[in-house]
Tab-separated table of C-alpha atoms in Angstrom:
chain	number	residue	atom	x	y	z
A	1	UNK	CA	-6.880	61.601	25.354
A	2	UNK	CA	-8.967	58.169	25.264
A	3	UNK	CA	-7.024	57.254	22.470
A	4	UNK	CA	-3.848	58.023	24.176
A	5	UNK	CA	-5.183	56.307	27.235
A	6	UNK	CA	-6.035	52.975	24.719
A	7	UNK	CA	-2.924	52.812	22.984
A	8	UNK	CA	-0.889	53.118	26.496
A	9	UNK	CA	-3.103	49.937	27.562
A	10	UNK	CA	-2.506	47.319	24.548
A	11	UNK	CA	0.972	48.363	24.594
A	12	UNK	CA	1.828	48.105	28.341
A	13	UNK	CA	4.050	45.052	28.460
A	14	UNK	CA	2.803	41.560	29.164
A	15	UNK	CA	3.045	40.536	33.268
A	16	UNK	CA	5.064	37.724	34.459
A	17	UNK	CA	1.416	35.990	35.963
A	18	UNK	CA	0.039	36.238	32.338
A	19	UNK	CA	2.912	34.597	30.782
A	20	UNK	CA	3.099	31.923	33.285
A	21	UNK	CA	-0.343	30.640	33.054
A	22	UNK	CA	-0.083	30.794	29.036
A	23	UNK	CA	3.028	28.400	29.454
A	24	UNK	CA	0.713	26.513	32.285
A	25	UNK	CA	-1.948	26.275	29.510
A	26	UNK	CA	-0.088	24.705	26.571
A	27	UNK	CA	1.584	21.950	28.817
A	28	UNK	CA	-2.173	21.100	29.890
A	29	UNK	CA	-3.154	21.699	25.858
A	30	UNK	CA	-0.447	19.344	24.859
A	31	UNK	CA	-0.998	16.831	27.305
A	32	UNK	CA	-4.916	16.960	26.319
A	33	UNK	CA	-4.317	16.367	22.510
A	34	UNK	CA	-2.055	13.046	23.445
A	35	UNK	CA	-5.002	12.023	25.371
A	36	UNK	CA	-7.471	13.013	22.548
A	37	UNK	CA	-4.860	11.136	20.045
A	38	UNK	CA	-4.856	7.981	21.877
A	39	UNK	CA	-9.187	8.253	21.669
A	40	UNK	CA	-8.772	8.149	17.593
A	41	UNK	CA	-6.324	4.891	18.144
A	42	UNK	CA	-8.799	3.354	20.878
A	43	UNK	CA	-11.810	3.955	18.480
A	44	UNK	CA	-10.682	2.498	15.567
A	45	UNK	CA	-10.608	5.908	14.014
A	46	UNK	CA	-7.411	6.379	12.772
A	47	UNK	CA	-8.106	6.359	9.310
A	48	UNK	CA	-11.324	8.323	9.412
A	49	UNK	CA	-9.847	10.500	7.310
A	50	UNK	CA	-7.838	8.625	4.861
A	51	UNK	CA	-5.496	11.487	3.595
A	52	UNK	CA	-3.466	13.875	4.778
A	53	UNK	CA	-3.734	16.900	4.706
A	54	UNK	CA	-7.301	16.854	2.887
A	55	UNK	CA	-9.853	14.517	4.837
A	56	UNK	CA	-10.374	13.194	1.707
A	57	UNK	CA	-9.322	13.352	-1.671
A	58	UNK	CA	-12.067	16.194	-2.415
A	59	UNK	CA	-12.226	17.549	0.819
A	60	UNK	CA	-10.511	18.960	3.486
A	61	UNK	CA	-13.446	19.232	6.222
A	62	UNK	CA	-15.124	14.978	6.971
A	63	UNK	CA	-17.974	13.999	4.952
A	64	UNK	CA	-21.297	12.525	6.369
A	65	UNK	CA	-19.707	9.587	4.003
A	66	UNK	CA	-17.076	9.017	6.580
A	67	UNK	CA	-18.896	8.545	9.580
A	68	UNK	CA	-18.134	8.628	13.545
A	69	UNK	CA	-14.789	8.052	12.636
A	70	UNK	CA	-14.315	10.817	10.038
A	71	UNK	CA	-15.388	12.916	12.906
A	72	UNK	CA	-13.263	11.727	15.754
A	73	UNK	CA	-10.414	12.033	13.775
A	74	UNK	CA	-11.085	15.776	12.024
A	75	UNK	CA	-12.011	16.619	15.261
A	76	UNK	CA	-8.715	15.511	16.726
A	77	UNK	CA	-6.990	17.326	13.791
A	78	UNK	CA	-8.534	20.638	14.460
A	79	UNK	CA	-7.447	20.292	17.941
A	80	UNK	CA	-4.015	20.655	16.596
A	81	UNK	CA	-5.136	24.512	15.402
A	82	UNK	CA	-5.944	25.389	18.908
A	83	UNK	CA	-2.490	23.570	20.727
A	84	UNK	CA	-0.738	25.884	18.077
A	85	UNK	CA	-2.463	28.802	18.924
A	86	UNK	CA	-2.140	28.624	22.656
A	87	UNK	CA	1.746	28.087	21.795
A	88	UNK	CA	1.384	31.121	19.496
A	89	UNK	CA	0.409	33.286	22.292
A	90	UNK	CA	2.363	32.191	24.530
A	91	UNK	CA	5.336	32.697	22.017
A	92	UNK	CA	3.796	36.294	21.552
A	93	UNK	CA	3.585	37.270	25.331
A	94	UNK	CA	7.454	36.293	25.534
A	95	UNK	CA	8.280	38.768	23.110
A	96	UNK	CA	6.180	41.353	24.796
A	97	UNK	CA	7.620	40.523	28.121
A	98	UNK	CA	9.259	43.511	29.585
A	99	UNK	CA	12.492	43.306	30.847
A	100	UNK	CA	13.321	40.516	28.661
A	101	UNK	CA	14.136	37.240	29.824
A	102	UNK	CA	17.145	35.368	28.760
A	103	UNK	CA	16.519	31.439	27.783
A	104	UNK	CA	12.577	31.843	27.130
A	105	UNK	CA	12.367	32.807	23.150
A	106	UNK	CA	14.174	29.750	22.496
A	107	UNK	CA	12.169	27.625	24.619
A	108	UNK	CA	8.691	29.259	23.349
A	109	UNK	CA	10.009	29.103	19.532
A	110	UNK	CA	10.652	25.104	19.913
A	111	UNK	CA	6.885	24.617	21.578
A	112	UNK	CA	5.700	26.338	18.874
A	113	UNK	CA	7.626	25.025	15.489
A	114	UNK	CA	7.063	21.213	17.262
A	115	UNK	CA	3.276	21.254	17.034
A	116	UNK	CA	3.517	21.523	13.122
A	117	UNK	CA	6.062	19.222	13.045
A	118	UNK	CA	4.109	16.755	14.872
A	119	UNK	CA	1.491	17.105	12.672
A	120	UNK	CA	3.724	16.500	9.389
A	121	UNK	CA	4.290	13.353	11.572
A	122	UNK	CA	0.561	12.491	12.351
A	123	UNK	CA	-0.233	13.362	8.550
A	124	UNK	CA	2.888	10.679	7.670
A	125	UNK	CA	1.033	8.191	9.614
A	126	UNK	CA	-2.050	8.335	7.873
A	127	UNK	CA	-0.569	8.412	4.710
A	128	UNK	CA	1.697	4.884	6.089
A	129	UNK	CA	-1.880	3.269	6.918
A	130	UNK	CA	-0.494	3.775	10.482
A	131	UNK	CA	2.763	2.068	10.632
A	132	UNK	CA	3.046	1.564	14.453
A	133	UNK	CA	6.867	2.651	14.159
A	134	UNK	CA	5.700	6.127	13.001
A	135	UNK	CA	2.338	5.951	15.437
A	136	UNK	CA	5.257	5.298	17.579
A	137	UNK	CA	7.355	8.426	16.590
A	138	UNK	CA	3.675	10.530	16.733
A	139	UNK	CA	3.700	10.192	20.382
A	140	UNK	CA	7.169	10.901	21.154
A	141	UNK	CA	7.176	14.148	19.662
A	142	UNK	CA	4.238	14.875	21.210
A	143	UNK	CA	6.751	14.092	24.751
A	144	UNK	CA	8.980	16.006	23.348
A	145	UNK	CA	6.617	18.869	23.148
A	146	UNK	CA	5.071	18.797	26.599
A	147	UNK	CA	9.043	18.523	27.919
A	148	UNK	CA	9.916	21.830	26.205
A	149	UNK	CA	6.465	23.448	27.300
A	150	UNK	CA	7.215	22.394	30.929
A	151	UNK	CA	10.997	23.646	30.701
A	152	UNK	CA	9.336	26.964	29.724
A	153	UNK	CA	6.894	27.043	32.101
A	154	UNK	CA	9.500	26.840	34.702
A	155	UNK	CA	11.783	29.225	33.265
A	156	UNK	CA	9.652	31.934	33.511
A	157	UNK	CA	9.485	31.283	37.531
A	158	UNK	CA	13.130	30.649	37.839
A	159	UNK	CA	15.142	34.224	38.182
A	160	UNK	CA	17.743	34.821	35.845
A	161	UNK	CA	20.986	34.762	37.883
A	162	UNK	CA	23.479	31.823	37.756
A	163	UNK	CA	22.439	28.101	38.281
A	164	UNK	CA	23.452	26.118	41.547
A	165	UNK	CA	22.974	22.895	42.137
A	166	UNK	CA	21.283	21.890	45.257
A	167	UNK	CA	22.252	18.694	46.009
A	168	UNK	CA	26.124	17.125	45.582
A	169	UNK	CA	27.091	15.823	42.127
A	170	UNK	CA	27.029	12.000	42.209
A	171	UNK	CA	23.049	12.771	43.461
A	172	UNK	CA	22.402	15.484	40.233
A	173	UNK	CA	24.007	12.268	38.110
A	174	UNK	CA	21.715	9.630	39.937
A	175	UNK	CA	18.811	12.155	38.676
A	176	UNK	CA	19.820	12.309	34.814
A	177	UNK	CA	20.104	8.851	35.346
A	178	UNK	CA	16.762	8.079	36.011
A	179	UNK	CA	15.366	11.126	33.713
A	180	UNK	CA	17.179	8.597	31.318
A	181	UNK	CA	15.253	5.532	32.474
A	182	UNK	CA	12.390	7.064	31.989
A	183	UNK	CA	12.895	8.168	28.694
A	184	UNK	CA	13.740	4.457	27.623
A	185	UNK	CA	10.097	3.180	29.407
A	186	UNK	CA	8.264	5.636	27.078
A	187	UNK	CA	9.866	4.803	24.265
A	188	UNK	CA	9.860	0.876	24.721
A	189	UNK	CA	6.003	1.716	25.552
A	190	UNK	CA	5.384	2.326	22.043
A	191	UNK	CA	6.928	-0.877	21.091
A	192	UNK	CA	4.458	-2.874	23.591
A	193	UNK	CA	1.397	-0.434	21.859
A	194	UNK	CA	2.693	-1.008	18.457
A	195	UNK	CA	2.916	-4.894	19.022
A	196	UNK	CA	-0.721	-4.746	20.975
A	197	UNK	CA	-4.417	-4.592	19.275
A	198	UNK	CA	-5.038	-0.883	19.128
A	199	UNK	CA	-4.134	-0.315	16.039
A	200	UNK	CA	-5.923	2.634	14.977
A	201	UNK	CA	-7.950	0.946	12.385
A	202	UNK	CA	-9.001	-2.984	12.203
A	203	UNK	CA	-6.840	-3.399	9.002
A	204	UNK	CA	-3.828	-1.900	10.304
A	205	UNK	CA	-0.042	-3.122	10.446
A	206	UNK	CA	1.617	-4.289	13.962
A	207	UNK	CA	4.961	-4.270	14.259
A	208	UNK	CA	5.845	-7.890	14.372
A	209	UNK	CA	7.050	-7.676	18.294
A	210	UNK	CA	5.770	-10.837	20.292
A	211	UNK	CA	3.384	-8.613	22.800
A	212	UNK	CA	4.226	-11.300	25.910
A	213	UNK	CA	8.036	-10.743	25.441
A	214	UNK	CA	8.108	-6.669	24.868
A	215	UNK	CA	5.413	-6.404	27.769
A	216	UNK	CA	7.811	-7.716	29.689
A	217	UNK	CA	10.959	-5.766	28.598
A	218	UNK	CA	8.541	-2.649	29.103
A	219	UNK	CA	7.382	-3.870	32.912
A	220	UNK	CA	11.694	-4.739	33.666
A	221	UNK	CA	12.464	-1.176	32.475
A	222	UNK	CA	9.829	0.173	34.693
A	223	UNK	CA	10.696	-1.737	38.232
A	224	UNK	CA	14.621	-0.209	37.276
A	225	UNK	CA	13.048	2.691	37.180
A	226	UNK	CA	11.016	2.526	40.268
A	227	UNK	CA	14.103	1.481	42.250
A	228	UNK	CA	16.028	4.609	40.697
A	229	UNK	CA	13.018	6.880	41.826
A	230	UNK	CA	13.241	5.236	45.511
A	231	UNK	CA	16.978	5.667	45.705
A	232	UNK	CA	16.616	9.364	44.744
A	233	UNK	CA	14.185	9.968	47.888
A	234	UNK	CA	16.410	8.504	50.727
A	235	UNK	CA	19.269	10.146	49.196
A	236	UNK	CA	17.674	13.126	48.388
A	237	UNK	CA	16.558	12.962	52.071
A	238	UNK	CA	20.472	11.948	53.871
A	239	UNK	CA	21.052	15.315	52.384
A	240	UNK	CA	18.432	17.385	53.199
A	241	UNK	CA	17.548	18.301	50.178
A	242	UNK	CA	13.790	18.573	50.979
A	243	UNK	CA	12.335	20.074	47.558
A	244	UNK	CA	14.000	17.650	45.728
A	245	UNK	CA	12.729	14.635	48.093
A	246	UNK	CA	9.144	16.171	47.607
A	247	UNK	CA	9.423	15.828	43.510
A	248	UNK	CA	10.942	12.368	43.992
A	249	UNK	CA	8.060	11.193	46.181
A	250	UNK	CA	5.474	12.141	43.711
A	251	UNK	CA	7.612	10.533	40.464
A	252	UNK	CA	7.181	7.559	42.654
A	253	UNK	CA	3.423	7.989	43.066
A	254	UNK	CA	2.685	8.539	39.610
A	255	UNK	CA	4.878	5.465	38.805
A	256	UNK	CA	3.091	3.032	41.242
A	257	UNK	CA	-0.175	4.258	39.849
A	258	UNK	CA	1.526	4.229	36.474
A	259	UNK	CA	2.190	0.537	36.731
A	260	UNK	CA	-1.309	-0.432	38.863
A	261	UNK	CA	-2.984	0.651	35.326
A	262	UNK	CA	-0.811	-0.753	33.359
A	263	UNK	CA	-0.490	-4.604	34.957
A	264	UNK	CA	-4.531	-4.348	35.226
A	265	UNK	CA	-4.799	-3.743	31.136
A	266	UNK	CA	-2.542	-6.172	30.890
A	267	UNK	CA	-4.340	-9.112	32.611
A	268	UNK	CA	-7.953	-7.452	31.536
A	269	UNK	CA	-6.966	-7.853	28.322
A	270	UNK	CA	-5.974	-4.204	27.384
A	271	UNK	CA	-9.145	-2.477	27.437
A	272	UNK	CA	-9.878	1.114	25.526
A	273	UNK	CA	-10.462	3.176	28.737
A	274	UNK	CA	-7.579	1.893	30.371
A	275	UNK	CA	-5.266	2.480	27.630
A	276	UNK	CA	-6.300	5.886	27.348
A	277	UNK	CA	-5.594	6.173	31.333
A	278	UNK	CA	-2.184	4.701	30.760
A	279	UNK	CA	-1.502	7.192	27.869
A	280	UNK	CA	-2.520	10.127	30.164
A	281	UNK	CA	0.170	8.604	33.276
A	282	UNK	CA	2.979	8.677	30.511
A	283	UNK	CA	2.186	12.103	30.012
A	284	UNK	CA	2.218	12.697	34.018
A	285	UNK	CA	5.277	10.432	34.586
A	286	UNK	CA	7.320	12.633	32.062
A	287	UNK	CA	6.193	15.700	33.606
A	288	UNK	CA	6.905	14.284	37.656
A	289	UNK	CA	10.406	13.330	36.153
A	290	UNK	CA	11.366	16.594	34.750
A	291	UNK	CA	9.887	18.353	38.255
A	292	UNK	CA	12.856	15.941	39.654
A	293	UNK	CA	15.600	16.951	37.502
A	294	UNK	CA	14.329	20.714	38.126
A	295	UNK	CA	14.536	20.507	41.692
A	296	UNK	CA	18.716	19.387	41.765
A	297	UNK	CA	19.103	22.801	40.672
A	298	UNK	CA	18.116	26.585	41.369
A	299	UNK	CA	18.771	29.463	39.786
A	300	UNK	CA	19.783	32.482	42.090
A	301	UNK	CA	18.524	36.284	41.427
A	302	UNK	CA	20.412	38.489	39.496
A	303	UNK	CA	22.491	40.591	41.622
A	304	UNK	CA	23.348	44.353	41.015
A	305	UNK	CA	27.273	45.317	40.472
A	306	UNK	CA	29.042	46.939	43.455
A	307	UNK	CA	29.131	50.562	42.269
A	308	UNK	CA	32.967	52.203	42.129
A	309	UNK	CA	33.066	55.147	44.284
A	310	UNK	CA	34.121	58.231	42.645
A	311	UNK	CA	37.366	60.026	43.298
A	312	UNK	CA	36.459	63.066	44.495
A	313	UNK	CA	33.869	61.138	47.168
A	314	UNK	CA	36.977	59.213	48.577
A	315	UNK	CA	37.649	58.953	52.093
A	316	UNK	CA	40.283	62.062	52.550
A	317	UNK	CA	43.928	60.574	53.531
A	318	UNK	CA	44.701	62.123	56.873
A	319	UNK	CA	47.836	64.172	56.584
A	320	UNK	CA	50.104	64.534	59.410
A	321	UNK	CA	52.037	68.216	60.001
């Protein structure tokens, strides 16, 4: 009977709570690892393992040989394991979910198959001697990654009924707009990085970008999208569309605190710490832009048929004499 009793217990099916922290966890996971990605850059220890995927030609685990830096970045590398295996459970408690839910497997299957693939991509910039284009690419797969993990994470709280937007169409437009916008700012942000003095190892590449003139394409791109965010709110708000002026309020936050770190590291001279603070508001300014483009929309609860009513439980036709 205990065994009975056991058995029932591993294979009751996974709760909705459960699954939604798991997704909760591998946004924060993949969000960490950018942050603990941009630490290699900042310390020089890009190349602290020269090879990819051994450490070093003999040896897939750093040598004393190597150093700090063979450390920081074998440490950053088995960080990658435990992203994957947060995403593997996750992926796992989605196909133990009971009913199951329509949209999530595909959602939990890209989270998980992109955290190898950005490896491949880290391991092609080692083997480049850290070509900023492909640094570049690293981090925008990681974005990529943390946007799919946050798309699941609010799948599993949205029902699974028909979507409805909440606010009129120009306004949804407006939003995909500026989810646009801030797309290009991350993207032009690793031009500024790949043109600035962080290489990721002293003898390193840069991409030949004059840092003064990209810097500034980078800052234009993010007052657009600053004025984008601040449209949203007052029109978000002449329609009443309160959740949605609550998620464009704080995109506008994170932007304004966003751009205070980033004009400071500019005219300080782009120091590590900061750099690693601007890397972690990319991350948030991603995640406060998706929120926004969530928030035009809802998805309604499923609702059950109307049941026919059998013929012989018919109201009776009154018959006259």
């Amino acid at each position: 009977m205990r065994r009975i009793c056991a058995v029932n217990r591993i294979a009751r099916p996974v709760s909705g709570t459960l699954l939604r922290r798991l997704a909760l966890t591998s946004i924060i996971a993949n969000v960490g690892i950018v942050v603990t990605g941009g630490a290699v850059r900042l310390t020089a220890s890009g190349l602290g393992c020269p090879t990819w995927p051994r450490c070093t030609d003999d040896s897939y685990v750093t040598t004393p040989e190597m150093g700090v830096y063979g450390v920081i970045e074998f440490g950053n590398r088995m960080l990658t394991f435990a992203v994957g295996l947060i995403a593997l459970a996750t992926l796992l408690a989605v196909l133990a979910y009971r009913p199951r839910r329509r949209g999530l497997l595909p959602l939990a299957v890209a989270v998980f198959l992109g955290i190898p693939a950005q490896a491949v991509i880290g391991g092609i910039t080692v083997l480049t001697n850290l070509n900023p284009w492909v640094v570049g690419l690293h981090f925008l797969a990681s974005m990529a990654v943390i946007a799919a993990a946050y798309a699941l994470w609010r799948r599993i709280g949205d029902p699974d009924g028909p979507t409805v937007p909440t606010v009129p169409t120009p306004l949804r437009t407006l939003a995909r707009v500026t989810t646009g916008v801030s797309v290009a700012v991350l993207v032009i942000g690793t031009w500024v990085t790949g043109s600035g003095p962080h290489a990721g190892d002293h003898g390193a590449a840069r991409n030949g970008l004059d840092p003064e003139s990209i810097s500034q394409v980078h800052a234009d791109a993010v007052f657009l999208l600053i004025g984008l965010s601040v449209a949203l709110i007052f029109a978000f708000r002449a329609v009443g569309a309160q959740r949605a002026t609550r998620a464009a309020i704080v995109l506008l936050a994170v932007e304004l605190s966003q751009g205070v770190i980033g004009f400071v590291q500019y005219f300080t001279h782009v120091p590590a710490l900061l750099v690693g603070a601007h890397m972690l508001g990319s991350c948030l300014v991603l995640l406060a832009t998706l929120s926004v483009q969530w928030s035009t929309r809802e998805r309604r609860p499923v609702t059950a048929a109307p049941q026919a009513t059998p013929a012989d439980a018919a109201t009776p036709i009154p018959v006259t004499a």
